[in-house]
Every structure is written in structure tokens, then in C-alpha cells.
Tab-separated table of C-alpha atoms and ligand atoms in Angstrom:
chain	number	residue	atom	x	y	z
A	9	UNK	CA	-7.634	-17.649	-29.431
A	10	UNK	CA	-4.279	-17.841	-28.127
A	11	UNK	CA	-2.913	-17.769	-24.775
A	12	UNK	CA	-0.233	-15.804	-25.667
A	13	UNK	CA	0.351	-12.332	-24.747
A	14	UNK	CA	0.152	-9.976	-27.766
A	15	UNK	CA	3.558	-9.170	-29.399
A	16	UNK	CA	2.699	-5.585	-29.951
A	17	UNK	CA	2.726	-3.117	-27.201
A	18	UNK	CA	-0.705	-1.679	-28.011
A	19	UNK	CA	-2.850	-4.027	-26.320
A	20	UNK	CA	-5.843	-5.609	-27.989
A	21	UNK	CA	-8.876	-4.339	-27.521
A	22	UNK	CA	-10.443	-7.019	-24.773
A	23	UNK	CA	-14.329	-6.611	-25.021
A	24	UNK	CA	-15.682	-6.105	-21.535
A	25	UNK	CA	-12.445	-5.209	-20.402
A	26	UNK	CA	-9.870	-7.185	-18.322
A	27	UNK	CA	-10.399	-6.955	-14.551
A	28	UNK	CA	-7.195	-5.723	-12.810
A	29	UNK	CA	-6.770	-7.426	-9.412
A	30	UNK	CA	-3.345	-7.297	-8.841
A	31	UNK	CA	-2.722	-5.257	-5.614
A	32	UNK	CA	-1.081	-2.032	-7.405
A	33	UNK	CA	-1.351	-0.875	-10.127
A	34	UNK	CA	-5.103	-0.714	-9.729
A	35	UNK	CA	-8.240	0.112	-11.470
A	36	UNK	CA	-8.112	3.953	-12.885
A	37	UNK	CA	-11.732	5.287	-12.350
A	38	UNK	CA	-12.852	7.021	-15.580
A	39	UNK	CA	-12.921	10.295	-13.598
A	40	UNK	CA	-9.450	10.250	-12.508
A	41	UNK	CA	-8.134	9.527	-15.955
A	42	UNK	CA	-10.376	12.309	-17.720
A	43	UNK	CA	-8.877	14.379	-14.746
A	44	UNK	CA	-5.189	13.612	-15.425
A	45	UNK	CA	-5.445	14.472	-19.218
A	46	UNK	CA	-6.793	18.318	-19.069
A	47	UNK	CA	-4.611	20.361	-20.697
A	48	UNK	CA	-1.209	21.664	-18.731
A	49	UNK	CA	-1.208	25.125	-17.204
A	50	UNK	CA	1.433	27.509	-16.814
A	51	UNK	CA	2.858	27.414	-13.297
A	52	UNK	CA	1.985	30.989	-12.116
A	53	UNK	CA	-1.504	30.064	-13.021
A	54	UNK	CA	-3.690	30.437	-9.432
A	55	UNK	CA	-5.494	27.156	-10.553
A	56	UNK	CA	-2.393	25.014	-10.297
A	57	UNK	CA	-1.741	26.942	-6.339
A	58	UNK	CA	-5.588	25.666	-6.136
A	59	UNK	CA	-5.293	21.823	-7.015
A	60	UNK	CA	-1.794	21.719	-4.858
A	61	UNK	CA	-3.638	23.012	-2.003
A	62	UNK	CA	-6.773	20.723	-2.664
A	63	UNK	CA	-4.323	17.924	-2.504
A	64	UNK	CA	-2.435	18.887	0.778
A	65	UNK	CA	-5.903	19.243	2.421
A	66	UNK	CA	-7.414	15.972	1.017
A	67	UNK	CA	-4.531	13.580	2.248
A	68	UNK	CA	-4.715	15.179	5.731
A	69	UNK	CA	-8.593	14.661	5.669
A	70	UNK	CA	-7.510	11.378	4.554
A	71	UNK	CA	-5.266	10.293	7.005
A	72	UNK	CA	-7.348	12.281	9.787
A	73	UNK	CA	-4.525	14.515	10.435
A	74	UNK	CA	-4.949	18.577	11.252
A	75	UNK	CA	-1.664	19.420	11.397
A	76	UNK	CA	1.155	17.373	9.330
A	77	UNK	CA	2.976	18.801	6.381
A	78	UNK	CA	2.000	16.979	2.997
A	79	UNK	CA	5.156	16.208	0.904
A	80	UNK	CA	4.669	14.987	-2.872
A	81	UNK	CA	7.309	13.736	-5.017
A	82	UNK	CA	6.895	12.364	-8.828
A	83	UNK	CA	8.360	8.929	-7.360
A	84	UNK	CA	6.886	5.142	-6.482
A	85	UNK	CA	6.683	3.305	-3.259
A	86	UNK	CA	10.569	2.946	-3.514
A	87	UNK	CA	11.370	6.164	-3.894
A	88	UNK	CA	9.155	6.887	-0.802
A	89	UNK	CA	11.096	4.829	1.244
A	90	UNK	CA	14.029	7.168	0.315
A	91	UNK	CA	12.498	10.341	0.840
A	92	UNK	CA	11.498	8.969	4.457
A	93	UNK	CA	15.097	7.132	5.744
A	94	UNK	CA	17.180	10.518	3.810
A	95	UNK	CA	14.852	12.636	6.175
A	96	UNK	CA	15.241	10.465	9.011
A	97	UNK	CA	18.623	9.393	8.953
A	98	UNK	CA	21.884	11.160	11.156
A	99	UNK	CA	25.600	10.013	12.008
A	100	UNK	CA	25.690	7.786	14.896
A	101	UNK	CA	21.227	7.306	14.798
A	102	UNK	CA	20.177	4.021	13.610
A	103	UNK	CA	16.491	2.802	12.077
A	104	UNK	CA	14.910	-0.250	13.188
A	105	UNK	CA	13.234	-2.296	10.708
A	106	UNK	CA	9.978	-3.972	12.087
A	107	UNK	CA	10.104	-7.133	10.073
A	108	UNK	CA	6.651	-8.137	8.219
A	109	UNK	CA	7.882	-9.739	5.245
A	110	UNK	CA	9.091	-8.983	1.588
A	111	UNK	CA	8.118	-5.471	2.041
A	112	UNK	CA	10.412	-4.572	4.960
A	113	UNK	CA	13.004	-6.839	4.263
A	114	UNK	CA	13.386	-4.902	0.975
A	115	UNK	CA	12.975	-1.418	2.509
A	116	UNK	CA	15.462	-2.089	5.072
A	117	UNK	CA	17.878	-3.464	2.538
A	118	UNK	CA	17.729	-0.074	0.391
A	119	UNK	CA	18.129	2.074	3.613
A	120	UNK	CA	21.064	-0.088	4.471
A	121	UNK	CA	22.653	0.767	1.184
A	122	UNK	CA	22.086	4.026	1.565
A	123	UNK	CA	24.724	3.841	4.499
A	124	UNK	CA	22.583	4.603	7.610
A	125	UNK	CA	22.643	1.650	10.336
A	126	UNK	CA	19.507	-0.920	10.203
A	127	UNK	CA	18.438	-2.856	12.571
A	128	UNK	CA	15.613	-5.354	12.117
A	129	UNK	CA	12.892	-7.385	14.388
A	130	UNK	CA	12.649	-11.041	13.029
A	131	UNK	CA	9.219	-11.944	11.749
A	132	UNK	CA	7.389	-15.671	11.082
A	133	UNK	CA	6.017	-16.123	7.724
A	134	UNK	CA	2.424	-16.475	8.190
A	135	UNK	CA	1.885	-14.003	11.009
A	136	UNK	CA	1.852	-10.223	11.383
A	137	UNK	CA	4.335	-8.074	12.968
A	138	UNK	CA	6.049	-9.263	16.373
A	139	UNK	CA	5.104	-6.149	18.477
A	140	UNK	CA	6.523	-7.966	21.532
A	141	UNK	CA	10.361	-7.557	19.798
A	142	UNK	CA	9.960	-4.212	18.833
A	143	UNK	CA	9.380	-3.652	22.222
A	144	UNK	CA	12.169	-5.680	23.689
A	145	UNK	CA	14.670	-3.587	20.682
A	146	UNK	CA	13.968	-0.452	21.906
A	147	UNK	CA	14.021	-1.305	25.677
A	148	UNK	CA	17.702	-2.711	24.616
A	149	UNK	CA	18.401	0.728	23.505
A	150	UNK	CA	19.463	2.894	26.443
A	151	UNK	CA	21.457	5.435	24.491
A	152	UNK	CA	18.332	6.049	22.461
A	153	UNK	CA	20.572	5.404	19.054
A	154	UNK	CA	17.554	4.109	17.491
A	155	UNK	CA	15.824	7.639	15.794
A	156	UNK	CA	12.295	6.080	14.137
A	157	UNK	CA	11.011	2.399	14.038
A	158	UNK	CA	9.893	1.921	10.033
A	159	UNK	CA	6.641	-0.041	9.840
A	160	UNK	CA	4.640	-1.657	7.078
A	161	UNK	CA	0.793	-1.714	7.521
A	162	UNK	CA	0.436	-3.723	4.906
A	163	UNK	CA	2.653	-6.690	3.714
A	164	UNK	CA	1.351	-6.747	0.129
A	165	UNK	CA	3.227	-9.896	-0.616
A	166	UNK	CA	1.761	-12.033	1.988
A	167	UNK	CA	-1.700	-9.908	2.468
A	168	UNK	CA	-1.054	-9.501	6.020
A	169	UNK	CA	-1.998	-6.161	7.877
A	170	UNK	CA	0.177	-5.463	10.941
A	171	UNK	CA	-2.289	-4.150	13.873
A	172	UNK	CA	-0.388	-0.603	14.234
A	173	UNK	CA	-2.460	0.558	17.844
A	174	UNK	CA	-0.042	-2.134	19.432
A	175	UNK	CA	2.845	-0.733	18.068
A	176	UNK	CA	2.191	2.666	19.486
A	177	UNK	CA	1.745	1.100	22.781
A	178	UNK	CA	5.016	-1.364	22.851
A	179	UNK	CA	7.057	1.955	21.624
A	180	UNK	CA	5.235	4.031	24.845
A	181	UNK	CA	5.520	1.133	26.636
A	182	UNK	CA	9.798	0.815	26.079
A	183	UNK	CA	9.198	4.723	27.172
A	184	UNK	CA	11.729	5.232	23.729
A	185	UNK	CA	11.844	8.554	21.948
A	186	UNK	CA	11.845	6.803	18.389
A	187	UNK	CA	9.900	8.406	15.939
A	188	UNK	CA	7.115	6.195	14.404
A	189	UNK	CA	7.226	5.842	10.861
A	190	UNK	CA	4.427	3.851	8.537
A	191	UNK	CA	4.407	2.420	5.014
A	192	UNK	CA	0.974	2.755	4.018
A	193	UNK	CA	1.367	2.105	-0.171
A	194	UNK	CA	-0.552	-0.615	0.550
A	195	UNK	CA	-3.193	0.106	3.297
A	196	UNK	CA	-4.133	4.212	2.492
A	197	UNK	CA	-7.467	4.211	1.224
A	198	UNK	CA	-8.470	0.917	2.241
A	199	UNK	CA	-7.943	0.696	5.859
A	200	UNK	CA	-8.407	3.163	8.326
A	201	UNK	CA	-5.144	5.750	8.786
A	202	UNK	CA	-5.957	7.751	11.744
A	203	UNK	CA	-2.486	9.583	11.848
A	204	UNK	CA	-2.604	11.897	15.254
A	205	UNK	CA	-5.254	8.988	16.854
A	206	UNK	CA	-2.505	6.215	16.010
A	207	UNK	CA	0.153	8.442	16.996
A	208	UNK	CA	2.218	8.111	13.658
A	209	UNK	CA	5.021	10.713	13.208
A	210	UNK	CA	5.315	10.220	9.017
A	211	UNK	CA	2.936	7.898	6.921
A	212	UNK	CA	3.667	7.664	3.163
A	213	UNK	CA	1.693	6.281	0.102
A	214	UNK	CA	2.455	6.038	-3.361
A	215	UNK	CA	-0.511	6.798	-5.884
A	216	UNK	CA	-1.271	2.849	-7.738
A	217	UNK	CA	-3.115	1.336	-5.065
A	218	UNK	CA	-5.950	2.467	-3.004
A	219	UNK	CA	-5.700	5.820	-4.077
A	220	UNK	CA	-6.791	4.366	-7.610
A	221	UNK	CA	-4.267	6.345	-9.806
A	222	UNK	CA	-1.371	5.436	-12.461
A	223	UNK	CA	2.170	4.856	-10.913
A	224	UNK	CA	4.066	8.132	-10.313
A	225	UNK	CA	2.727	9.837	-7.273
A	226	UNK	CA	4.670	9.583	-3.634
A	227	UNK	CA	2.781	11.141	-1.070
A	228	UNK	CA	4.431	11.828	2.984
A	229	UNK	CA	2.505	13.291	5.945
A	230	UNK	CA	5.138	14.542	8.436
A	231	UNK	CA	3.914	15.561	11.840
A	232	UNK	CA	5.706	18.743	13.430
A	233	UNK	CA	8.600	15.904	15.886
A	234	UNK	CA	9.660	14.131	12.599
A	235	UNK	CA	10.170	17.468	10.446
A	236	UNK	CA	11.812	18.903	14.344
A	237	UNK	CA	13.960	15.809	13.446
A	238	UNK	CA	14.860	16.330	9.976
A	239	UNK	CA	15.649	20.166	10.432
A	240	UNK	CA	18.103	18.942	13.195
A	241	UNK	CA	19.740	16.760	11.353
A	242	UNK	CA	20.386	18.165	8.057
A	243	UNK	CA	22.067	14.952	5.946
A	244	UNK	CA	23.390	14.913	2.466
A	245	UNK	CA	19.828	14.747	0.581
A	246	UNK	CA	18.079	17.970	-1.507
A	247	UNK	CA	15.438	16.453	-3.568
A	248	UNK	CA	13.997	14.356	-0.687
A	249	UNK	CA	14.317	17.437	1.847
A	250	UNK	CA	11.225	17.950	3.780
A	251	UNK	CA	12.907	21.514	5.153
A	252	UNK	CA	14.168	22.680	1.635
A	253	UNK	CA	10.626	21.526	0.729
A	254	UNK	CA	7.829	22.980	3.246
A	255	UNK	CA	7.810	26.301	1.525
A	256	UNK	CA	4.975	28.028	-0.728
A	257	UNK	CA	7.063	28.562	-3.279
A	258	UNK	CA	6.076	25.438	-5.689
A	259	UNK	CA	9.313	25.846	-7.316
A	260	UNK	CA	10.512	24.988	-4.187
A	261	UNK	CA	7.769	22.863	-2.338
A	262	UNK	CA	8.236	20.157	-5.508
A	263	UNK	CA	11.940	21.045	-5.921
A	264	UNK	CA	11.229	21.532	-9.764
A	265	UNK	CA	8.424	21.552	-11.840
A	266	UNK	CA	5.189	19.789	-10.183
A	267	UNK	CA	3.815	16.546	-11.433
A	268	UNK	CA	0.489	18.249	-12.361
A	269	UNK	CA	-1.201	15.346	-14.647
A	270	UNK	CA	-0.610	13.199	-11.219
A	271	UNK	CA	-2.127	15.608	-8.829
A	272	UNK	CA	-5.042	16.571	-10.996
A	273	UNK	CA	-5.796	12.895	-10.691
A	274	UNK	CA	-5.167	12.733	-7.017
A	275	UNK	CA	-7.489	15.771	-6.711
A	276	UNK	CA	-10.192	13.605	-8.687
A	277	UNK	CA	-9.624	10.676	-6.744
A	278	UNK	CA	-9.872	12.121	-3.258
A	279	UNK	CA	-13.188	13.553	-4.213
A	280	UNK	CA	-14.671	10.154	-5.365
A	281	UNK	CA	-13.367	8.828	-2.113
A	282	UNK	CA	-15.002	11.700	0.142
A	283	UNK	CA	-18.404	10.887	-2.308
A	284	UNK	CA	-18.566	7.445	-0.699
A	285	UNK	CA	-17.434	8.831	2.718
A	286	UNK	CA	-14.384	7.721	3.749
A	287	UNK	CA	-16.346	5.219	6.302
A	288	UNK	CA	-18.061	3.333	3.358
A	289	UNK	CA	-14.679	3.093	1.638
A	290	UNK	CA	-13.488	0.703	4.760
A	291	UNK	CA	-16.279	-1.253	5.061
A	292	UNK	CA	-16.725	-1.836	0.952
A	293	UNK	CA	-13.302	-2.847	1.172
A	294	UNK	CA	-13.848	-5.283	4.220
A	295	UNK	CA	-17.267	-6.322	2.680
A	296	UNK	CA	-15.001	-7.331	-0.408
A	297	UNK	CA	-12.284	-8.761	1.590
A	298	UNK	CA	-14.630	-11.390	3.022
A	299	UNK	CA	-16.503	-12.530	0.178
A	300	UNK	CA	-12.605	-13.796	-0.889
A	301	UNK	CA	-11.812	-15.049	2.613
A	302	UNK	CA	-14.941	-16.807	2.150
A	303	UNK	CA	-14.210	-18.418	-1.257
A	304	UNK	CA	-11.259	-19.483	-0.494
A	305	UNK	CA	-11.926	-21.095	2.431
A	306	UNK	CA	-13.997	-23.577	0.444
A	307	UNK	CA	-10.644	-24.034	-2.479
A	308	UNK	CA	-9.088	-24.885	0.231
A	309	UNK	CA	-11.448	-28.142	1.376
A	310	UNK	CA	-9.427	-30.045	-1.087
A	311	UNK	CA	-6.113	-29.991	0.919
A	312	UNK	CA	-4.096	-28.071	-1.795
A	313	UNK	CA	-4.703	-24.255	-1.624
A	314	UNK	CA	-5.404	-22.378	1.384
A	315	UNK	CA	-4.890	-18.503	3.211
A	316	UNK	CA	-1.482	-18.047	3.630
A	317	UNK	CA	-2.044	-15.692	6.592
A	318	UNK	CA	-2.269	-18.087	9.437
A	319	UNK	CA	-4.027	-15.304	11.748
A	320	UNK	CA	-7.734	-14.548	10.617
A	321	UNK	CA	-8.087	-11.299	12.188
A	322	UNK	CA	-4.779	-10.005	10.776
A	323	UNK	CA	-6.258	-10.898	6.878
A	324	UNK	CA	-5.494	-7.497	4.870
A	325	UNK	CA	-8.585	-5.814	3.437
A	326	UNK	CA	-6.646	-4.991	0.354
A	327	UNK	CA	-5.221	-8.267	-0.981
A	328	UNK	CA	-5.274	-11.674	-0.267
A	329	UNK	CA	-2.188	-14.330	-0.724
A	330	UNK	CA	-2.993	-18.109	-1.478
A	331	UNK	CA	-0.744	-20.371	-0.615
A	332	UNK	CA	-0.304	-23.656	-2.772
A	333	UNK	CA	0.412	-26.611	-0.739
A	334	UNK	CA	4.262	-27.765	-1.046
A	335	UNK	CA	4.837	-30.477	-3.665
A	336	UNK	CA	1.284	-30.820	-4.837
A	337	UNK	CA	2.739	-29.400	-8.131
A	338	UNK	CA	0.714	-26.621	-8.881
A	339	UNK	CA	2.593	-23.795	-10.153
A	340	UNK	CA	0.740	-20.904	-9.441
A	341	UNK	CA	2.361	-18.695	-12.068
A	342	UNK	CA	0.543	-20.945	-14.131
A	343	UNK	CA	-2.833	-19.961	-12.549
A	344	UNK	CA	-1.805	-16.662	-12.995
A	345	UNK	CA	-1.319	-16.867	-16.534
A	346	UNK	CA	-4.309	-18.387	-17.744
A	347	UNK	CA	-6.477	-16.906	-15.062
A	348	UNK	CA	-5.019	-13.575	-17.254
A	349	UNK	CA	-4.708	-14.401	-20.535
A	350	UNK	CA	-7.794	-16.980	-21.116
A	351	UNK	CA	-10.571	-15.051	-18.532
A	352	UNK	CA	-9.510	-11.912	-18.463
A	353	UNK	CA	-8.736	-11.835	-14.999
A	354	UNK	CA	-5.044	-9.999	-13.720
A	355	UNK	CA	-4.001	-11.579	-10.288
A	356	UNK	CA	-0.042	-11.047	-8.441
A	357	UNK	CA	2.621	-13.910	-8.090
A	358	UNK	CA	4.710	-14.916	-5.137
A	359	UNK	CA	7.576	-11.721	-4.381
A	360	UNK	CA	10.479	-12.811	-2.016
A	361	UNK	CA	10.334	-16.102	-0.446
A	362	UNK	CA	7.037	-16.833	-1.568
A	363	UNK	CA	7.996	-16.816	-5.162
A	364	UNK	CA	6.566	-20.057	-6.523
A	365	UNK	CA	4.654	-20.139	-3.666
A	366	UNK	CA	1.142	-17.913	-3.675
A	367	UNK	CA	-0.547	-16.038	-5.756
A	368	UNK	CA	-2.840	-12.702	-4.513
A	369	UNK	CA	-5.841	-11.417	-5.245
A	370	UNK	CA	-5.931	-7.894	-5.170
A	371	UNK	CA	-9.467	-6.187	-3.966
A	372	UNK	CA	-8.432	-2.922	-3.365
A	373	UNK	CA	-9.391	0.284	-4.820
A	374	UNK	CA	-12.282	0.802	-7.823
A	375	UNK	CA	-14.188	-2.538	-7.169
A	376	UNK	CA	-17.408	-3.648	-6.445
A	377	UNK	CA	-19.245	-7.095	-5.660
A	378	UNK	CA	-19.704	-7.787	-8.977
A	379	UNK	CA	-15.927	-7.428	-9.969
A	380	UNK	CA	-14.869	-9.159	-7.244
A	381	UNK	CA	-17.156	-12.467	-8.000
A	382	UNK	CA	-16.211	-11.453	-11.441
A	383	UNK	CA	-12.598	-11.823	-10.601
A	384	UNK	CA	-13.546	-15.428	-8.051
A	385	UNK	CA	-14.584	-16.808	-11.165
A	386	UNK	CA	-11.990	-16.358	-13.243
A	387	UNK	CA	-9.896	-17.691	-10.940
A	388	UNK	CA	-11.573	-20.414	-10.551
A	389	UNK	CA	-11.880	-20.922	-14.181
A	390	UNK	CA	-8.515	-20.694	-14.680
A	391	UNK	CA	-8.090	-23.728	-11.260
A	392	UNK	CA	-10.470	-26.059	-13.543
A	393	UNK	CA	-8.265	-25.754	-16.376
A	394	UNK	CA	-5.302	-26.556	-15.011
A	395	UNK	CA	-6.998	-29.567	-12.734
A	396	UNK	CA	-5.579	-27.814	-9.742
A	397	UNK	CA	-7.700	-29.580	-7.012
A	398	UNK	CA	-9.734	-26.998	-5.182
A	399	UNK	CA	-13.405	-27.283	-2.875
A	400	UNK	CA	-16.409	-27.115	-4.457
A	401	UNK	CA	-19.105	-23.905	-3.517
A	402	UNK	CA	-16.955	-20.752	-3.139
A	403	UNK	CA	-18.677	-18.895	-5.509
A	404	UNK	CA	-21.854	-19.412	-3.208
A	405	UNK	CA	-19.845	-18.596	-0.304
A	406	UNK	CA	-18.430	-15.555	-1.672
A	407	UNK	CA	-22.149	-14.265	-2.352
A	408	UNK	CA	-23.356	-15.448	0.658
A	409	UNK	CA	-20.926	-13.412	2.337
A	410	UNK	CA	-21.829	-10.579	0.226
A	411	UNK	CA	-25.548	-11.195	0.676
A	412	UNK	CA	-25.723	-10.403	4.488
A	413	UNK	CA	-26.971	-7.383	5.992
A	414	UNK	CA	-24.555	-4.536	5.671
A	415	UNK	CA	-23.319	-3.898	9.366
A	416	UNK	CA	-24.777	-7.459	10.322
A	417	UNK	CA	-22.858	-9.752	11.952
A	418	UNK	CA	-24.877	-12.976	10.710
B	16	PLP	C1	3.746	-1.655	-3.578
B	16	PLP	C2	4.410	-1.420	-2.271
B	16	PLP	C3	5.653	-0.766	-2.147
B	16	PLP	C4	6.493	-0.405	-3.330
B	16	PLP	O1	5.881	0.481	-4.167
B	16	PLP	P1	6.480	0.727	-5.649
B	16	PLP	O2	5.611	1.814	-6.144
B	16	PLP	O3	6.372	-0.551	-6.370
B	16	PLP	O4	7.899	1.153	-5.465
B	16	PLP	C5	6.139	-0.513	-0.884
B	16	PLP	N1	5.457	-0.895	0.209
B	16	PLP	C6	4.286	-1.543	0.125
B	16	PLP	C7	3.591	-1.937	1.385
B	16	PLP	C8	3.740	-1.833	-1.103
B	16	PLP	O5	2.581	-2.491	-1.178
């Protein structure tokens, strides 16, 4: 066999299937996909009024929310961050940019293009969010130019989860008007997203990661200040428009023909996640979370791979980042590759500075223990190949960790 990709662009057929654990795009359950290929309906149809609505009142169940509007667009993460900073943005306002890694960096960049005024907290690689600066920023701002402060939950890139009940409190605490505004592609679904309870004003998603679905879905939940907000400040946007959009007309609520093959799906998929309770959803993806913690802990025993989070209790739930030791030589786009190509196993590069630098497990989404010790394997496979030094026993330790009593703390 060899390690080269195929040339066509119909993949092989790979018996047993390859295990996806990059950290979006994710696994598609079967029931989502079977969803997302019934036949299209005409738009006056009452069904497609019924799977819209099914959808608006899932996410809000989702993100515990009663009251926010429910925005979908046929766009990714990026165009998510546009629909929130068009929404959110007004002459002489500014958006501050809590910094948390690749992630922000790169959503601050494209708001900056987009001509409204950025500012940004500094952040230290290894570590989550500096709450203490956001503070300090908006305690700075007297004139109260600063309108929302943009937050990602989850740094995908370094798999660090920002604790987001201390950023509510540092933005009471600067007693500051700013709106509070969360990236959650990476965290919805797999962490807990109590909206009203956390305080968040907007939250938005995008469909390929916890929420277990193709690209091509955006989702925003807007809470009654941010839409006050957007309706006062009407800016040059129309597609994005949460006021031209939060109408029943669908013509109108999608501005243009709804993405229906997406929100069938979505439909699907929130009723798989309610099926497991939303509850065991968290704790499988914690449960899962560990049992990589815990395996690579041991790689790391040999002195060359290790967590690149350097704060255990802000490890993400839905990915984790490995960091190679610096001039050990291990190229872990290497790893990558014939963790992919020779066992079957997908994992993520570096993004940003940390090209070169990690790669990530992804255990978020449609997995189980035994695709996640599936996935430990083939990474580890894939270390032995390449004589990439790495501990001995984190298989055991990754079953050990799934082994213990479920809400046990031995
Ligand atoms: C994946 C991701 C994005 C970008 O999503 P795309 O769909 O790739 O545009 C934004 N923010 C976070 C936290 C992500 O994980």
C-alpha cells in the first residue's frame, strides 16, 4: 500500500472506515446524513415553517436560552464572525478583541478589515484568556467607545477553553456597558453554553463541530440588548442584518432561499443530542477528554511531546494540542500524515504560530471510548514509525481513565 493520498477525488473505499479526529469537520452521524438528503420541498410547504421552527427552539434549548432570537445563515465560522462585528459595529464604537490565540487574532484581523476599530487584550501562548486585561481595557474606557468585547470559548488551535463566568464578572466588575459576545464554533455541543446564566448577549456556532454536521451552517443567538444595539445602529450590511432578518417571513428571516438540506440535518442532530441529554453530552465529552490528557501525559515521559496548554484545568473538552519539543526534530506534519494515511487515523496540524509546532486531537462530537482509543493508537502507531520518542503505557492510561466509575472522582 502506498502512503500516498489517492489522485482521484473519489476516495477509496477504506474498510472500517477512517476515524475523523480533526476538531471540525467532524464525524456525520448516519442519522443526520439520511436527514440532510430527503427530498427538497417547496417553500410554502408548512413542513419547511415546521423544521425552521424546530431549529430556532432546539439551539435555544441548547444554549439554555428562553428568549434570544436564532439567526441562521448558509455560511462557516468566518462568515459568523461577519454576521456578528456587521451587527455590532457603529461610527465612532470600537470592539475589543479578547486575545486567546489563532482564533481571535484572526477574527479581529477580519473585523479590522472590515473598517470598524479593534482593539485587542494580549494573551501568553500556553494559557487561557487574561480576564484581568479585559478588565483593566474597559475600566480605561470612560467614554464607553468600546460597544461588545468578542470572546472565543474555545481556542481550537491551541485546545485551550477560556473560563467565560470570569469574564462576565471582570466586564460587571469595570461596571462597562459592552455587550458580551462569544465564539462558540468550537465549544457548542461539547461544553456547557448557559447563555442568560453566563450572561452572554450573542453566541454563534457554525455546524462542523460539535453539532456533528457538514460545513455550511452559521448559527447566532442574539439576546433582546444586542439586537436593541443593532436596530440602533443600522450600518451598511443586508445579508448579515439581524433586524431585516427577525421576521416570519422565511423569504426574509434567511434573506433568500433557506439552506434546507443543512437544517434538516441540524433538526436531526439536535434530537440525537437531546436523546443523550444534553448533561451526558458534557460529561462523554469530558470522559473522552481525559482518557487523551491521560495518554499523553505518559508520551510525554520521554521529554519530547507534551500538552501544550500549560494550565490543566483550562484543557478544552473538544480537542487537544501536542506540543513537540523545539529542535528535537520531529515534524509533526509528519505524524499527521502517516498517522492518516497508514492507520487510518485524521488528526489537525499547527494553525498560526504553532504551525510546525503541535498537532491536535480532535474528540469532539460523534465519538465514543472505543474511537477515541481507536484514534490513541493510531497515533501512536504512527509515533513508532517515525521513531519519535514518546513514554511507554498511555494506552493503559487512557483506559484506565476510561475505566473509572462514571461521576467518580478516583
Ligand atoms: C473552526 C473555528 C472557526 C472558524 O470556522 P470556519 O467554519 O472554519 O470558518 C472560528 N472559531 C473557532 C473557535 C473555531 O474553532
Amino acid at each position: 500500500m502506498s502512503a500516498l493520498p489517492p489522485t482521484s477525488t473519489v476516495p477509496a473505499r477504506i474498510p472500517g472506515a477512517r476515524f475523523i479526529h480533526s476538531p471540525g469537520p467532524t464525524r456525520v452521524p448516519d442519522e443526520v446524513m439520511h436527514a440532510m438528503q430527503r427530498p427538497m420541498m417547496d417553500l410554502m410547504d408548512p413542513r419547511v415553517a415546521a423544521v425552521i421552527a424546530s431549529c430556532e427552539a432546539g439551539v435555544r434549548r441548547l444554549v439554555r436560552s428562553g428568549r434570544a432570537d436564532v439567526f441562521f445563515y448558509a455560511a462557516n465560522g468566518h462568515g459568523m464572525w461577519e454576521a456578528v462585528t456587521t451587527n455590532l459595529s457603529a461610527p465612532g464604537k470600537a470592539l475589543l478583541v479578547a486575545g486567546g490565540g489563532h482564533f481571535s487574532d484572526s477574527w479581529a484581523m477580519q473585523t479590522e478589515v472590515l473598517g470598524s476599530t479593534v482593539l485587542r487584550t494580549p494573551y501568553r501562548e500556553g494559557h487561557p484568556i487574561d480576564v484581568a486585561a479585559i478588565e483593566a481595557a474597559l475600566r480605561d474606557d470612560r467614554a464607553h467607545r468600546i460597544a461588545a468585547v468578542l470572546v472565543v470559548h474555545t481556542d481550537t488551535s491551541s485546545g485551550i477553553t477560556s473560563d467565560l463566568g470570569a469574564i462576565r464578572r471582570a466586564i460587571d466588575a469595570a461596571r462597562h456597558p459592552a455587550l458580551f459576545v462569544v465564539d462558540a464554533v468550537a465549544s457548542l455541543a461539547a461544553a456547557p453554553l448557559p447563555m442568560d446564566d453566563l450572561g452572554i448577549d450573542v453566541l454563534m456556532s457554525a455546524s462542523q463541530k460539535g453539532l456533528m454536521m457538514p460545513p455550511g451552517l452559521g448559527v447566532a443567538a442574539v439576546n433582546a440588548r444586542a439586537m436593541a444595539f443593532s436596530e440602533a445602529h443600522p450600518g451598511p450590511r443586508f445579508y448579515w442584518d439581524w433586524v431585516r432578518r427577525r421576521s416570519d417571513l422565511q423569504y426574509r428571516k434567511f434573506c433568500g432561499t433557506p439552506p434546507l438540506a443543512h437544517l434538516q440535518g441540524l433538526e436531526a442532530a439536535l434530537g440525537l443530542i437531546e436523546r443523550e441529554t444534553l448533561d451526558g453530552v458534557h460529561a462523554r465529552h469530558c470522559r473522552l477528554a481525559g482518557a487523551v490528557h491521560a495518554a499523553v501525559g505518559r508520551w510525554a515521559t520521554a521529554g519530547v511531546l507534551g500538552l501544550h496548554c500549560r494550565v490543566p484545568r483550562a484543557l478544552s473538552a473538544s480537542v487537544t494540542a501536542i506540543e513537540v519539543r523545539a529542535g528535537s526534530g520531529v515534524d509533526p506534519e509528519q505524524v499527521r500524515s502517516v498517522a492518516r494515511e497508514r492507520f487510518q487515523v485524521a488528526i489537525a496540524g499547527g494553525l498560526g504560530p504553532l504551525a510546525g509546532r503541535v498537532f491536535r486531537i480532535g474528540h469532539l462530537g460523534d465519538m465514543n471510548e472505543a474511537t477515541i482509543l481507536g484514534a490513541l493508537a493510531g497515533v501512536e502507531a504512527a509515533l513508532r514509525v517515525l521513531n519519535v520518542p514518546h513514554g511507554p503505557g498511555a494506552l493503559e492510561a487512557a483506559i484506565a481513565a476510561l475505566s473509572r466509575e462514571p461521576g467518580g472522582d478516583g
